[in-house]
Short mmCIF file of C-alpha atoms in Angstrom, two decimals:
data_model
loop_
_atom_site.label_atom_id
_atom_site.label_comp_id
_atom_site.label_asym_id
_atom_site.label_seq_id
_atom_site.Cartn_x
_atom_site.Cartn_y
_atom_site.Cartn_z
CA UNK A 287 -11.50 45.83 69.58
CA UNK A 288 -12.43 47.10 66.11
CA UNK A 289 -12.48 51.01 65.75
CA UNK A 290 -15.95 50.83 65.26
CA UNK A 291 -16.30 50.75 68.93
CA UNK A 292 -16.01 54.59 69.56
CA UNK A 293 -18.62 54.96 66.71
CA UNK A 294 -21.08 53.60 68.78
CA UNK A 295 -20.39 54.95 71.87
CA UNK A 296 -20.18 58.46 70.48
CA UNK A 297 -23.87 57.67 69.29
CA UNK A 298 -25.06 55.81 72.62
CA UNK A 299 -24.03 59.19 74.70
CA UNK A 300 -26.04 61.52 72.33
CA UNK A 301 -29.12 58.82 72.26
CA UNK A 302 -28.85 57.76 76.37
CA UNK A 303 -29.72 61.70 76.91
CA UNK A 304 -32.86 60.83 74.20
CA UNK A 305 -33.88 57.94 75.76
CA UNK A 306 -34.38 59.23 79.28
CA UNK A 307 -36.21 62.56 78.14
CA UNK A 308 -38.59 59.57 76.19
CA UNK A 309 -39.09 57.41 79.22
CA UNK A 310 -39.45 60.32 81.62
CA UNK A 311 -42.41 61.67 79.23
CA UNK A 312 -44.32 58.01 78.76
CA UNK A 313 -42.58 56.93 75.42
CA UNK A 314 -44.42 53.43 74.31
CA UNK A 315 -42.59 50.42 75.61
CA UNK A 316 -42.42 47.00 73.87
CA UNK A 317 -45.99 45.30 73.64
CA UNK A 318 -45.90 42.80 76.60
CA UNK A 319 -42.98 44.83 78.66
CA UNK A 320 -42.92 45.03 82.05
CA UNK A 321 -41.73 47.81 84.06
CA UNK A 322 -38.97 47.96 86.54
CA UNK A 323 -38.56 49.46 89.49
CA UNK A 324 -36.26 52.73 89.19
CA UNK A 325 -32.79 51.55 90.78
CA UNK A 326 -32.45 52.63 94.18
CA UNK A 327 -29.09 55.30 94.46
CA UNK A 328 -26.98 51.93 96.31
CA UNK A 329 -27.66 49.98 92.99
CA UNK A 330 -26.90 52.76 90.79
CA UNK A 331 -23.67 53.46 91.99
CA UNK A 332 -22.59 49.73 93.41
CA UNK A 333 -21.05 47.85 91.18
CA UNK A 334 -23.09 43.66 90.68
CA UNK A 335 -20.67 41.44 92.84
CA UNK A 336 -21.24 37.31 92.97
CA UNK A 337 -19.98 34.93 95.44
CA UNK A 338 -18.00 32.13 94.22
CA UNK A 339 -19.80 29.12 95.27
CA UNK A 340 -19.57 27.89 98.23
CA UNK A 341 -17.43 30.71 99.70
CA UNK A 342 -18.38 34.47 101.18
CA UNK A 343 -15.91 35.76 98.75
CA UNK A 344 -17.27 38.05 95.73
CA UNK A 345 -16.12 39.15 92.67
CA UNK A 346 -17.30 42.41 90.31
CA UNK A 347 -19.04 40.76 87.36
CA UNK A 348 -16.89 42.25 85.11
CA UNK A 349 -13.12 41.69 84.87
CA UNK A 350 -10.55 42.25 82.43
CA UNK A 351 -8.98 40.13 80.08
CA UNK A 352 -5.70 40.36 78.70
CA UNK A 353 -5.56 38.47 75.10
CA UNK A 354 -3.97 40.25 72.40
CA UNK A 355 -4.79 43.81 74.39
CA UNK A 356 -1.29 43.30 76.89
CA UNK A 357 1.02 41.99 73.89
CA UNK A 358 2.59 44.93 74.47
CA UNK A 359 6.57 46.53 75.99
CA UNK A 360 6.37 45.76 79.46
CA UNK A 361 9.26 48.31 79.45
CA UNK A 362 6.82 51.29 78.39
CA UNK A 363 3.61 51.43 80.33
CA UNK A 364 3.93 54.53 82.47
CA UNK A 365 1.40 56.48 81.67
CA UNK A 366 0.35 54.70 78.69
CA UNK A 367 -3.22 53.89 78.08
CA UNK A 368 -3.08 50.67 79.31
CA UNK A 369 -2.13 51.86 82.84
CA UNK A 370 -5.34 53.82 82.86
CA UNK A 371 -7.57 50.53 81.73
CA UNK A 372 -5.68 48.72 85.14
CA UNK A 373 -6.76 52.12 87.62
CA UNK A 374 -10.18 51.78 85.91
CA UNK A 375 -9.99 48.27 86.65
CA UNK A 376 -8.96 48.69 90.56
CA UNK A 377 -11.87 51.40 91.19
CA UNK A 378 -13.95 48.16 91.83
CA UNK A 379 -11.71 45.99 94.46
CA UNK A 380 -11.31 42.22 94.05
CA UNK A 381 -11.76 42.19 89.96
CA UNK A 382 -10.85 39.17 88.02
CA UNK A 383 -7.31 40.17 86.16
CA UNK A 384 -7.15 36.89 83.29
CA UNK A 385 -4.15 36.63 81.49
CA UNK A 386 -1.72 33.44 80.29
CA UNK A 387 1.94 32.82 78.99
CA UNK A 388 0.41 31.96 75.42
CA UNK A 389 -0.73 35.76 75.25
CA UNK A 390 2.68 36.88 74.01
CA UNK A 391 3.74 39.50 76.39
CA UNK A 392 0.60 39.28 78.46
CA UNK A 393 1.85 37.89 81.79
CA UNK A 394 4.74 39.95 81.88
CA UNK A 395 2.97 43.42 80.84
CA UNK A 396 0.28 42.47 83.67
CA UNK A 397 3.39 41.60 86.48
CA UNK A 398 4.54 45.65 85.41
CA UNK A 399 1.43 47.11 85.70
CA UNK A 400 0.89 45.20 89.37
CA UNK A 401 3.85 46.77 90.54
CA UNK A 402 3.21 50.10 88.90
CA UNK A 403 0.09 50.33 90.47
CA UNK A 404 0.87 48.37 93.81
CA UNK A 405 -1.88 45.84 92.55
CA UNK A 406 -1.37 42.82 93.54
CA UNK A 407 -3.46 42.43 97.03
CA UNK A 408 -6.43 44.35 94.96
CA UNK A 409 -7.19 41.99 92.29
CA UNK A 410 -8.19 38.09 91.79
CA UNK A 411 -5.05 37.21 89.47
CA UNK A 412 -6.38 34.46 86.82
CA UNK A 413 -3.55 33.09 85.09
CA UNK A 414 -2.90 29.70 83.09
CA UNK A 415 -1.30 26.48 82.02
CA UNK A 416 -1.03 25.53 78.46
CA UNK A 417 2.07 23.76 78.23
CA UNK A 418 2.46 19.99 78.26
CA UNK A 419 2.25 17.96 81.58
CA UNK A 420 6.19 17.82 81.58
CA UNK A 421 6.27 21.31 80.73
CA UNK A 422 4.24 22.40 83.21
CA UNK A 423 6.07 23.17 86.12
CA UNK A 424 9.22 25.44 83.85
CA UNK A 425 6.07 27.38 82.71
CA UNK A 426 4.52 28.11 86.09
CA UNK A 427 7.88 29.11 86.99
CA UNK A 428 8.05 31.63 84.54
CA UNK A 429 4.65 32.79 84.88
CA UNK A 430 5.74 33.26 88.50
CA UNK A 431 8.52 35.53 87.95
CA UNK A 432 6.52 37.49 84.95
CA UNK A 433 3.98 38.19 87.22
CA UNK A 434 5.57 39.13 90.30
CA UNK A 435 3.86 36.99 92.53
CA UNK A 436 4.42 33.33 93.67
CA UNK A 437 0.72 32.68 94.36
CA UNK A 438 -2.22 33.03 92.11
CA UNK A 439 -5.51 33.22 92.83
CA UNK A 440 -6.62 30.76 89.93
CA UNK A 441 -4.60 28.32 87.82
CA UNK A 442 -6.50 27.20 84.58
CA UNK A 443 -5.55 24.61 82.62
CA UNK A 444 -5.54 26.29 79.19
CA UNK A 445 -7.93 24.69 76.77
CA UNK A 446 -7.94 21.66 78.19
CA UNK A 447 -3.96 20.86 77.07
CA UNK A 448 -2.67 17.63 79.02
CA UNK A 449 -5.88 18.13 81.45
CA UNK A 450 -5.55 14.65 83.68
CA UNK A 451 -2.34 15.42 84.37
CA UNK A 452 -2.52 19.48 84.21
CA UNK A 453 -5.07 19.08 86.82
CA UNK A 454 -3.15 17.07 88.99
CA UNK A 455 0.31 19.64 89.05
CA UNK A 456 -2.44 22.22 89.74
CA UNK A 457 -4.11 20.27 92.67
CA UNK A 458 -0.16 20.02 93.80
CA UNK A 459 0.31 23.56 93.55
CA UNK A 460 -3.21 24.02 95.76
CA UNK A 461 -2.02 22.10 98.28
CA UNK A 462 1.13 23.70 98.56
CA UNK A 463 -0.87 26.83 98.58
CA UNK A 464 0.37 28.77 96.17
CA UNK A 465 -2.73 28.63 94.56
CA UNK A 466 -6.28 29.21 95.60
CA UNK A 467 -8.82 28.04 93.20
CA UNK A 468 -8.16 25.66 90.04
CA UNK A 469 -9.98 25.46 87.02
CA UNK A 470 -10.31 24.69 83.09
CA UNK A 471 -10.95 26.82 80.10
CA UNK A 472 -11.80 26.94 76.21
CA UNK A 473 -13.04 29.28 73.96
CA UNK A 474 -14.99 26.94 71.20
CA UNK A 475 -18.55 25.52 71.26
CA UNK A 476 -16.80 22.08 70.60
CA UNK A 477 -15.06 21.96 73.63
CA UNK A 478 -18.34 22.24 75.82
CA UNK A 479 -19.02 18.45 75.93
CA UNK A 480 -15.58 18.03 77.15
CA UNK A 481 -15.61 20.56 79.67
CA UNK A 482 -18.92 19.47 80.91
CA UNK A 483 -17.52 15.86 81.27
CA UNK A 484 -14.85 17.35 83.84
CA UNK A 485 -17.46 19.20 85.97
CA UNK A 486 -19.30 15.84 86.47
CA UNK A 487 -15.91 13.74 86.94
CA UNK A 488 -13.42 16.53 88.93
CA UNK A 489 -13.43 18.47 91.81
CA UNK A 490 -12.83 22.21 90.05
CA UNK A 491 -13.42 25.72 91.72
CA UNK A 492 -13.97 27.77 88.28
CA UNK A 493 -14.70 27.02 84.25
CA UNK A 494 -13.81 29.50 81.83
CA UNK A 495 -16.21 29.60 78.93
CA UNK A 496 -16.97 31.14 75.47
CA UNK A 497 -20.44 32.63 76.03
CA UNK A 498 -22.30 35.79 74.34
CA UNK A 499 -25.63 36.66 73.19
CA UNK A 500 -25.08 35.61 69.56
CA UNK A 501 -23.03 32.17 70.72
CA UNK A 502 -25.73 30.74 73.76
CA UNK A 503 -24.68 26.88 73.61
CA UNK A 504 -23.02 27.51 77.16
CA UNK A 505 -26.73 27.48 78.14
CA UNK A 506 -27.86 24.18 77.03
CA UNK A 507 -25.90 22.03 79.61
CA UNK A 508 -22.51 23.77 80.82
CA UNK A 509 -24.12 26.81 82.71
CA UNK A 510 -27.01 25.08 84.34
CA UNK A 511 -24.49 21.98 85.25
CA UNK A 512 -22.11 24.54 86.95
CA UNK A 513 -24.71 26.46 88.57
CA UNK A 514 -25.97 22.85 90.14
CA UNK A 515 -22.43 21.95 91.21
CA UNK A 516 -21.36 24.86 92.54
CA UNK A 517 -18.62 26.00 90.28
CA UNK A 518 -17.45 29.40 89.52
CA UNK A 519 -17.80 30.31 86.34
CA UNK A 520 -15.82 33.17 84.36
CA UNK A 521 -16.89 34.19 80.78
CA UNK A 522 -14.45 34.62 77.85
CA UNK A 523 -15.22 35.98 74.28
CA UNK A 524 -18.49 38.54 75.47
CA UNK A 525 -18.06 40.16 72.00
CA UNK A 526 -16.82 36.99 69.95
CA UNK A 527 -13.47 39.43 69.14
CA UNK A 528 -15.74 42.22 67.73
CA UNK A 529 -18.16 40.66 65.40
CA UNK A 530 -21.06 41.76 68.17
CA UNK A 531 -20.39 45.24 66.96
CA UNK A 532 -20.08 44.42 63.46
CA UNK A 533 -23.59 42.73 63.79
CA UNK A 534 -25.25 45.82 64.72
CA UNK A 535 -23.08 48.65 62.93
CA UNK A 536 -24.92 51.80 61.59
CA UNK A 537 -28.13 50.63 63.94
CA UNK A 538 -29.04 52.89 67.34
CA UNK A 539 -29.48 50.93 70.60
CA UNK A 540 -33.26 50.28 70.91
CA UNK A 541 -35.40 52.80 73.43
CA UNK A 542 -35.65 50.06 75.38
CA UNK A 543 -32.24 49.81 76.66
CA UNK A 544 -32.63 52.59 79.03
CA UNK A 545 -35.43 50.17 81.03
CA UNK A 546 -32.14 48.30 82.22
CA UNK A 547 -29.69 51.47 82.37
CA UNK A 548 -27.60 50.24 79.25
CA UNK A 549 -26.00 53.69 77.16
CA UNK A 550 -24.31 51.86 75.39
CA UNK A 551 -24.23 48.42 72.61
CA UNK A 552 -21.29 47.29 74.84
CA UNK A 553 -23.31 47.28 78.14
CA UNK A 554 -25.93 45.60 76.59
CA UNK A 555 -23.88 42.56 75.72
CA UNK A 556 -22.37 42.51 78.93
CA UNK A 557 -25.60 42.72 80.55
CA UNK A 558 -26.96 39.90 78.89
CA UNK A 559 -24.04 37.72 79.62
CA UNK A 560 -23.82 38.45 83.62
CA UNK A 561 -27.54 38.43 84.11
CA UNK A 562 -27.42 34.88 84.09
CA UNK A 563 -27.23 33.47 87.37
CA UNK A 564 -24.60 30.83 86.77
CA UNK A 565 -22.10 33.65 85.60
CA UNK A 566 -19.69 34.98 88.21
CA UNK A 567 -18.29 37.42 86.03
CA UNK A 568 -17.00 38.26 82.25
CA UNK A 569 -13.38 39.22 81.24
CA UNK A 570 -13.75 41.37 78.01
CA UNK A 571 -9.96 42.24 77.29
CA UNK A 572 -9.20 45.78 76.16
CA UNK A 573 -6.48 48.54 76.09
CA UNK A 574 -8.41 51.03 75.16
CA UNK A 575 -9.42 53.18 78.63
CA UNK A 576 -12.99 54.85 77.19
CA UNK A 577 -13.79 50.86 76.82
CA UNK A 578 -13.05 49.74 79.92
CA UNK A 579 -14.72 52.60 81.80
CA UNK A 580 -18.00 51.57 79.37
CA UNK A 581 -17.56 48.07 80.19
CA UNK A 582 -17.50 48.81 83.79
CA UNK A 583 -20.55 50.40 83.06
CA UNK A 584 -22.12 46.95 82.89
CA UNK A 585 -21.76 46.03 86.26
CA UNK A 586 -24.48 49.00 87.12
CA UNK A 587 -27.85 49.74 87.75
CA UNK A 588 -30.61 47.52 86.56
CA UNK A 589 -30.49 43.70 85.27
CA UNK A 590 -32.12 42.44 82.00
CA UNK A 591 -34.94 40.19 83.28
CA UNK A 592 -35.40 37.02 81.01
CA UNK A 593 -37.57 38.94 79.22
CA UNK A 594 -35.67 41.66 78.23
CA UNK A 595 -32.45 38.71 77.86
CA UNK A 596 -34.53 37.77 75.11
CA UNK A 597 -35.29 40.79 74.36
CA UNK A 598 -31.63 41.78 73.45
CA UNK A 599 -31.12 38.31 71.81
CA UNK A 600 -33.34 39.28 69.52
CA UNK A 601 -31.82 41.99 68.54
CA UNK A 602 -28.76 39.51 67.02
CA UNK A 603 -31.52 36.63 65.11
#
Protein backbone atom coordinates (compact mmCIF):
# COMPACT_ATOMS: atom_id res chain seq x y z
CA UNK A 1 0.00 0.00 0.00
CA UNK A 2 1.63 3.33 -0.85
CA UNK A 3 2.96 5.36 2.24
CA UNK A 4 0.51 7.79 1.59
CA UNK A 5 -1.86 5.67 3.46
CA UNK A 6 -0.85 6.83 7.05
CA UNK A 7 -1.14 10.44 5.66
CA UNK A 8 -4.60 10.09 5.46
CA UNK A 9 -5.42 8.33 8.29
CA UNK A 10 -3.43 10.64 10.51
CA UNK A 11 -5.83 13.39 8.96
CA UNK A 12 -9.18 11.21 9.10
CA UNK A 13 -8.55 10.78 13.13
CA UNK A 14 -8.07 14.60 13.68
CA UNK A 15 -11.20 15.38 11.16
CA UNK A 16 -13.64 12.15 12.49
CA UNK A 17 -13.44 14.15 16.03
CA UNK A 18 -14.58 17.45 13.63
CA UNK A 19 -17.10 15.81 11.96
CA UNK A 20 -19.09 14.51 14.90
CA UNK A 21 -18.87 17.89 16.96
CA UNK A 22 -20.49 19.28 13.24
CA UNK A 23 -23.22 16.72 13.01
CA UNK A 24 -23.99 16.76 16.73
CA UNK A 25 -24.52 20.75 16.38
CA UNK A 26 -26.81 20.61 12.92
CA UNK A 27 -23.89 21.11 10.33
CA UNK A 28 -25.73 21.39 6.67
CA UNK A 29 -25.96 18.06 4.96
CA UNK A 30 -25.85 17.50 1.15
CA UNK A 31 -28.97 19.14 -0.64
CA UNK A 32 -31.33 16.10 -1.15
CA UNK A 33 -29.64 13.87 1.86
CA UNK A 34 -31.45 11.80 3.85
CA UNK A 35 -30.85 11.04 7.35
CA UNK A 36 -30.08 7.80 8.99
CA UNK A 37 -30.99 6.37 11.86
CA UNK A 38 -28.08 6.57 14.61
CA UNK A 39 -26.67 2.83 14.71
CA UNK A 40 -28.01 0.98 17.46
CA UNK A 41 -24.79 -0.13 20.10
CA UNK A 42 -25.22 -4.15 18.39
CA UNK A 43 -24.44 -2.52 14.93
CA UNK A 44 -21.78 -0.38 16.14
CA UNK A 45 -19.77 -2.86 17.60
CA UNK A 46 -20.86 -6.12 15.29
CA UNK A 47 -18.97 -6.55 12.62
CA UNK A 48 -21.50 -6.83 8.68
CA UNK A 49 -21.52 -10.73 8.14
CA UNK A 50 -23.26 -12.31 4.71
CA UNK A 51 -24.40 -15.72 4.11
CA UNK A 52 -23.03 -17.48 1.23
CA UNK A 53 -25.90 -18.35 -0.86
CA UNK A 54 -27.76 -20.91 -0.29
CA UNK A 55 -26.11 -21.92 3.01
CA UNK A 56 -26.56 -20.55 6.91
CA UNK A 57 -22.90 -20.02 6.86
CA UNK A 58 -21.55 -16.22 7.08
CA UNK A 59 -18.61 -14.54 6.44
CA UNK A 60 -17.22 -10.85 7.84
CA UNK A 61 -17.37 -8.63 4.75
CA UNK A 62 -14.00 -7.92 4.94
CA UNK A 63 -11.13 -10.42 4.60
CA UNK A 64 -7.61 -10.27 3.94
CA UNK A 65 -5.70 -10.76 1.01
CA UNK A 66 -2.33 -11.87 0.69
CA UNK A 67 -0.75 -10.55 -2.82
CA UNK A 68 2.53 -9.08 -2.66
CA UNK A 69 1.83 -8.19 1.35
CA UNK A 70 2.96 -12.22 2.50
CA UNK A 71 6.04 -12.40 -0.06
CA UNK A 72 7.80 -12.43 2.84
CA UNK A 73 10.47 -15.19 5.27
CA UNK A 74 8.13 -17.59 6.48
CA UNK A 75 11.11 -18.26 8.82
CA UNK A 76 10.72 -14.71 10.58
CA UNK A 77 7.20 -13.82 11.52
CA UNK A 78 7.16 -13.97 15.29
CA UNK A 79 6.24 -10.98 16.33
CA UNK A 80 6.59 -9.25 13.16
CA UNK A 81 3.95 -6.95 11.91
CA UNK A 82 2.40 -9.27 9.88
CA UNK A 83 1.49 -11.55 12.83
CA UNK A 84 -0.40 -8.64 14.26
CA UNK A 85 -2.46 -8.00 10.75
CA UNK A 86 -3.48 -12.15 11.17
CA UNK A 87 -4.70 -11.48 15.30
CA UNK A 88 -6.46 -8.38 13.85
CA UNK A 89 -7.77 -10.56 11.31
CA UNK A 90 -9.07 -13.47 13.83
CA UNK A 91 -10.86 -10.79 16.24
CA UNK A 92 -13.79 -11.33 13.72
CA UNK A 93 -14.20 -15.38 13.46
CA UNK A 94 -14.78 -17.08 10.10
CA UNK A 95 -12.82 -14.24 7.85
CA UNK A 96 -11.92 -14.97 4.33
CA UNK A 97 -7.85 -15.61 4.41
CA UNK A 98 -7.08 -15.39 0.13
CA UNK A 99 -3.83 -16.29 -0.85
CA UNK A 100 -2.23 -18.52 -4.00
CA UNK A 101 1.13 -20.31 -4.97
CA UNK A 102 1.72 -17.49 -7.71
CA UNK A 103 2.07 -14.94 -4.69
CA UNK A 104 5.73 -15.83 -4.18
CA UNK A 105 5.98 -16.81 -0.62
CA UNK A 106 2.33 -16.21 0.09
CA UNK A 107 0.99 -19.72 0.79
CA UNK A 108 3.77 -20.68 2.76
CA UNK A 109 4.03 -17.34 5.01
CA UNK A 110 0.08 -17.83 5.53
CA UNK A 111 0.62 -21.97 6.53
CA UNK A 112 3.31 -20.20 9.44
CA UNK A 113 1.19 -17.74 10.61
CA UNK A 114 -1.86 -20.56 10.94
CA UNK A 115 0.22 -22.47 13.08
CA UNK A 116 1.65 -19.53 14.96
CA UNK A 117 -1.58 -18.43 15.79
CA UNK A 118 -3.45 -21.90 15.98
CA UNK A 119 -5.61 -20.50 12.98
CA UNK A 120 -6.67 -22.81 11.01
CA UNK A 121 -10.37 -23.84 12.41
CA UNK A 122 -10.91 -19.79 12.71
CA UNK A 123 -10.68 -18.70 9.24
CA UNK A 124 -12.34 -19.51 5.62
CA UNK A 125 -8.87 -20.45 3.85
CA UNK A 126 -9.21 -19.19 0.03
CA UNK A 127 -6.46 -20.52 -1.86
CA UNK A 128 -5.84 -21.21 -5.74
CA UNK A 129 -4.96 -23.00 -8.90
CA UNK A 130 -3.01 -21.38 -11.60
CA UNK A 131 -1.03 -24.00 -13.00
CA UNK A 132 -1.88 -25.97 -16.13
CA UNK A 133 -4.51 -28.83 -16.07
CA UNK A 134 -1.53 -31.40 -15.91
CA UNK A 135 0.05 -29.34 -13.42
CA UNK A 136 -2.59 -29.12 -11.32
CA UNK A 137 -2.60 -31.75 -8.99
CA UNK A 138 1.78 -31.31 -8.08
CA UNK A 139 0.58 -27.72 -7.27
CA UNK A 140 -2.31 -28.52 -4.96
CA UNK A 141 0.07 -30.77 -3.40
CA UNK A 142 2.34 -28.20 -2.58
CA UNK A 143 -0.13 -25.74 -1.65
CA UNK A 144 -1.20 -28.48 0.76
CA UNK A 145 1.93 -28.88 2.56
CA UNK A 146 2.67 -24.85 2.46
CA UNK A 147 -0.36 -24.34 4.10
CA UNK A 148 -0.60 -26.86 6.65
CA UNK A 149 -3.81 -28.13 5.92
CA UNK A 150 -5.12 -30.86 3.49
CA UNK A 151 -8.55 -29.22 3.06
CA UNK A 152 -9.43 -25.79 1.95
CA UNK A 153 -12.31 -24.06 2.27
CA UNK A 154 -12.26 -22.65 -1.43
CA UNK A 155 -10.23 -23.71 -4.48
CA UNK A 156 -10.19 -20.98 -7.29
CA UNK A 157 -9.13 -21.52 -10.46
CA UNK A 158 -6.68 -18.63 -10.88
CA UNK A 159 -7.62 -16.31 -13.69
CA UNK A 160 -9.33 -18.56 -15.48
CA UNK A 161 -5.88 -20.75 -16.47
CA UNK A 162 -6.95 -24.25 -18.05
CA UNK A 163 -10.64 -23.50 -16.56
CA UNK A 164 -12.68 -26.68 -18.26
CA UNK A 165 -10.38 -28.81 -17.03
CA UNK A 166 -9.22 -26.76 -13.70
CA UNK A 167 -12.78 -26.95 -12.82
CA UNK A 168 -13.12 -30.44 -13.22
CA UNK A 169 -9.74 -31.52 -10.78
CA UNK A 170 -11.48 -29.04 -8.44
CA UNK A 171 -15.00 -30.70 -8.62
CA UNK A 172 -12.67 -34.03 -7.95
CA UNK A 173 -11.12 -32.57 -5.08
CA UNK A 174 -14.94 -31.51 -3.75
CA UNK A 175 -16.02 -34.71 -3.93
CA UNK A 176 -13.28 -36.17 -2.21
CA UNK A 177 -13.90 -33.50 0.29
CA UNK A 178 -11.00 -31.90 0.72
CA UNK A 179 -12.52 -28.98 -0.48
CA UNK A 180 -15.66 -27.12 0.32
CA UNK A 181 -16.60 -24.53 -2.12
CA UNK A 182 -15.02 -24.04 -5.78
CA UNK A 183 -14.76 -21.08 -7.68
CA UNK A 184 -13.02 -18.76 -10.46
CA UNK A 185 -11.19 -15.51 -10.32
CA UNK A 186 -9.61 -12.49 -12.36
CA UNK A 187 -8.59 -9.24 -11.68
CA UNK A 188 -9.22 -7.32 -15.26
CA UNK A 189 -12.42 -5.73 -16.67
CA UNK A 190 -11.72 -7.99 -19.79
CA UNK A 191 -12.13 -11.04 -18.16
CA UNK A 192 -15.81 -10.20 -16.97
CA UNK A 193 -17.52 -11.55 -20.15
CA UNK A 194 -15.70 -14.69 -19.61
CA UNK A 195 -16.39 -15.11 -16.13
CA UNK A 196 -19.96 -14.27 -16.61
CA UNK A 197 -20.16 -17.02 -19.36
CA UNK A 198 -19.13 -19.65 -16.55
CA UNK A 199 -21.78 -18.49 -14.03
CA UNK A 200 -24.48 -19.15 -16.71
CA UNK A 201 -22.77 -22.55 -18.00
CA UNK A 202 -21.15 -24.12 -14.41
CA UNK A 203 -22.21 -25.04 -11.24
CA UNK A 204 -19.64 -22.64 -8.99
CA UNK A 205 -20.00 -21.72 -5.18
CA UNK A 206 -17.86 -18.29 -5.34
CA UNK A 207 -16.36 -15.64 -8.19
CA UNK A 208 -13.57 -13.58 -7.33
CA UNK A 209 -13.75 -10.19 -8.97
CA UNK A 210 -11.91 -6.84 -9.57
CA UNK A 211 -14.45 -4.31 -8.26
CA UNK A 212 -13.99 -0.65 -6.64
CA UNK A 213 -15.64 2.58 -6.75
CA UNK A 214 -13.47 4.03 -9.54
CA UNK A 215 -13.58 0.45 -11.67
CA UNK A 216 -17.80 -0.38 -11.44
CA UNK A 217 -18.05 -2.70 -14.69
CA UNK A 218 -18.60 -5.70 -12.14
CA UNK A 219 -22.01 -3.96 -11.90
CA UNK A 220 -23.24 -4.04 -15.34
CA UNK A 221 -23.84 -7.86 -15.63
CA UNK A 222 -21.39 -10.00 -13.29
CA UNK A 223 -22.80 -8.78 -9.83
CA UNK A 224 -26.46 -8.75 -10.61
CA UNK A 225 -25.96 -12.31 -12.56
CA UNK A 226 -24.33 -13.74 -9.33
CA UNK A 227 -26.67 -12.23 -7.02
CA UNK A 228 -29.60 -14.05 -9.30
CA UNK A 229 -27.75 -17.37 -9.25
CA UNK A 230 -26.82 -17.58 -6.01
CA UNK A 231 -23.09 -17.39 -6.08
CA UNK A 232 -20.75 -16.12 -3.55
CA UNK A 233 -18.95 -13.50 -4.51
CA UNK A 234 -15.46 -12.23 -3.02
CA UNK A 235 -13.95 -8.84 -4.16
CA UNK A 236 -10.28 -8.36 -5.20
CA UNK A 237 -8.45 -5.02 -6.03
CA UNK A 238 -10.88 -2.54 -3.46
CA UNK A 239 -8.11 0.09 -3.92
CA UNK A 240 -6.93 -0.84 -7.60
CA UNK A 241 -3.17 -1.36 -5.75
CA UNK A 242 -3.29 2.22 -4.32
CA UNK A 243 -4.30 4.52 -7.05
CA UNK A 244 -7.77 5.12 -4.83
CA UNK A 245 -5.53 7.02 -2.51
CA UNK A 246 -3.55 8.65 -5.05
CA UNK A 247 -6.94 9.91 -6.54
CA UNK A 248 -7.83 11.78 -3.56
CA UNK A 249 -4.30 12.79 -1.98
CA UNK A 250 -4.02 16.23 -0.18
CA UNK A 251 -8.17 16.26 -0.13
CA UNK A 252 -10.12 15.73 3.53
CA UNK A 253 -12.88 13.09 3.60
CA UNK A 254 -16.16 15.00 2.97
CA UNK A 255 -18.48 15.92 6.29
CA UNK A 256 -20.59 13.62 5.00
CA UNK A 257 -18.77 10.54 5.72
CA UNK A 258 -19.58 10.56 9.30
CA UNK A 259 -23.58 10.00 8.14
CA UNK A 260 -22.29 6.32 7.43
CA UNK A 261 -19.55 6.09 10.35
CA UNK A 262 -16.54 6.16 7.79
CA UNK A 263 -13.10 8.01 9.68
CA UNK A 264 -11.34 7.22 7.31
CA UNK A 265 -10.73 7.36 2.92
CA UNK A 266 -10.08 3.59 3.38
CA UNK A 267 -13.50 2.80 5.00
CA UNK A 268 -15.13 4.68 2.57
CA UNK A 269 -13.97 2.55 -0.31
CA UNK A 270 -14.64 -0.45 1.48
CA UNK A 271 -17.98 0.69 2.30
CA UNK A 272 -18.92 1.32 -1.06
CA UNK A 273 -17.74 -1.98 -2.30
CA UNK A 274 -19.62 -4.29 0.47
CA UNK A 275 -22.76 -2.24 0.46
CA UNK A 276 -23.72 -3.91 -2.53
CA UNK A 277 -25.85 -6.72 -1.94
CA UNK A 278 -24.27 -9.21 -4.31
CA UNK A 279 -20.85 -8.79 -2.39
CA UNK A 280 -20.07 -11.36 0.29
CA UNK A 281 -17.04 -9.78 1.28
CA UNK A 282 -13.65 -7.86 0.05
CA UNK A 283 -10.02 -9.09 0.57
CA UNK A 284 -7.83 -5.86 0.62
CA UNK A 285 -4.25 -7.43 1.23
CA UNK A 286 -1.97 -5.61 3.65
CA UNK A 287 0.98 -6.05 6.11
CA UNK A 288 0.77 -3.11 7.58
CA UNK A 289 -1.34 -3.67 11.18
CA UNK A 290 -2.77 0.25 11.57
CA UNK A 291 -4.36 -0.81 7.96
CA UNK A 292 -5.88 -3.73 8.73
CA UNK A 293 -7.38 -2.56 12.03
CA UNK A 294 -8.83 0.58 9.64
CA UNK A 295 -10.00 -1.78 7.16
CA UNK A 296 -11.77 -3.75 9.71
CA UNK A 297 -13.23 -0.63 10.45
CA UNK A 298 -15.37 -1.09 7.35
CA UNK A 299 -17.27 -3.84 8.41
CA UNK A 300 -18.97 -1.30 11.17
CA UNK A 301 -21.69 0.77 11.90
CA UNK A 302 -23.80 2.28 9.21
CA UNK A 303 -24.12 1.28 5.31
CA UNK A 304 -23.89 3.79 2.39
CA UNK A 305 -27.45 3.77 0.98
CA UNK A 306 -27.47 4.06 -2.93
CA UNK A 307 -27.55 7.43 -2.42
CA UNK A 308 -24.72 8.06 -0.54
CA UNK A 309 -22.91 4.91 -2.99
CA UNK A 310 -23.24 7.54 -5.40
CA UNK A 311 -22.50 9.85 -3.31
CA UNK A 312 -18.87 8.54 -2.71
CA UNK A 313 -18.59 7.68 -6.48
CA UNK A 314 -18.71 10.96 -7.05
CA UNK A 315 -16.18 11.84 -5.19
CA UNK A 316 -13.71 9.73 -7.88
CA UNK A 317 -15.60 11.37 -11.52
Amino acid sequence: MPIDRRRFLVRSATLAGAMAGGVATGLPRLAGAQAQPSPSADTASTPLRRAIPGTRETLPVIGLGTADTFDADAGRLRDSPLSEVMSLLLQNPGSVLDTAPSYGNAESVSGELMKLHGARGKLFLATKISASASGAPAQWARSQQQLGSDRVDLLQVHNLIDWEENLRFLRRLQDEDKVRYIGVTHYRDDAHAALADIVRSEKIDFVQVNYSVAEREAERTLLPLCRQRGIAVLVNRPFQDGRLFRAVKGRPLPAWAAEIDCASWGQLFLKFIVSHPAVTAAIPATSNPRHMRDNLGAAMGRMPDARQREQIAALLS
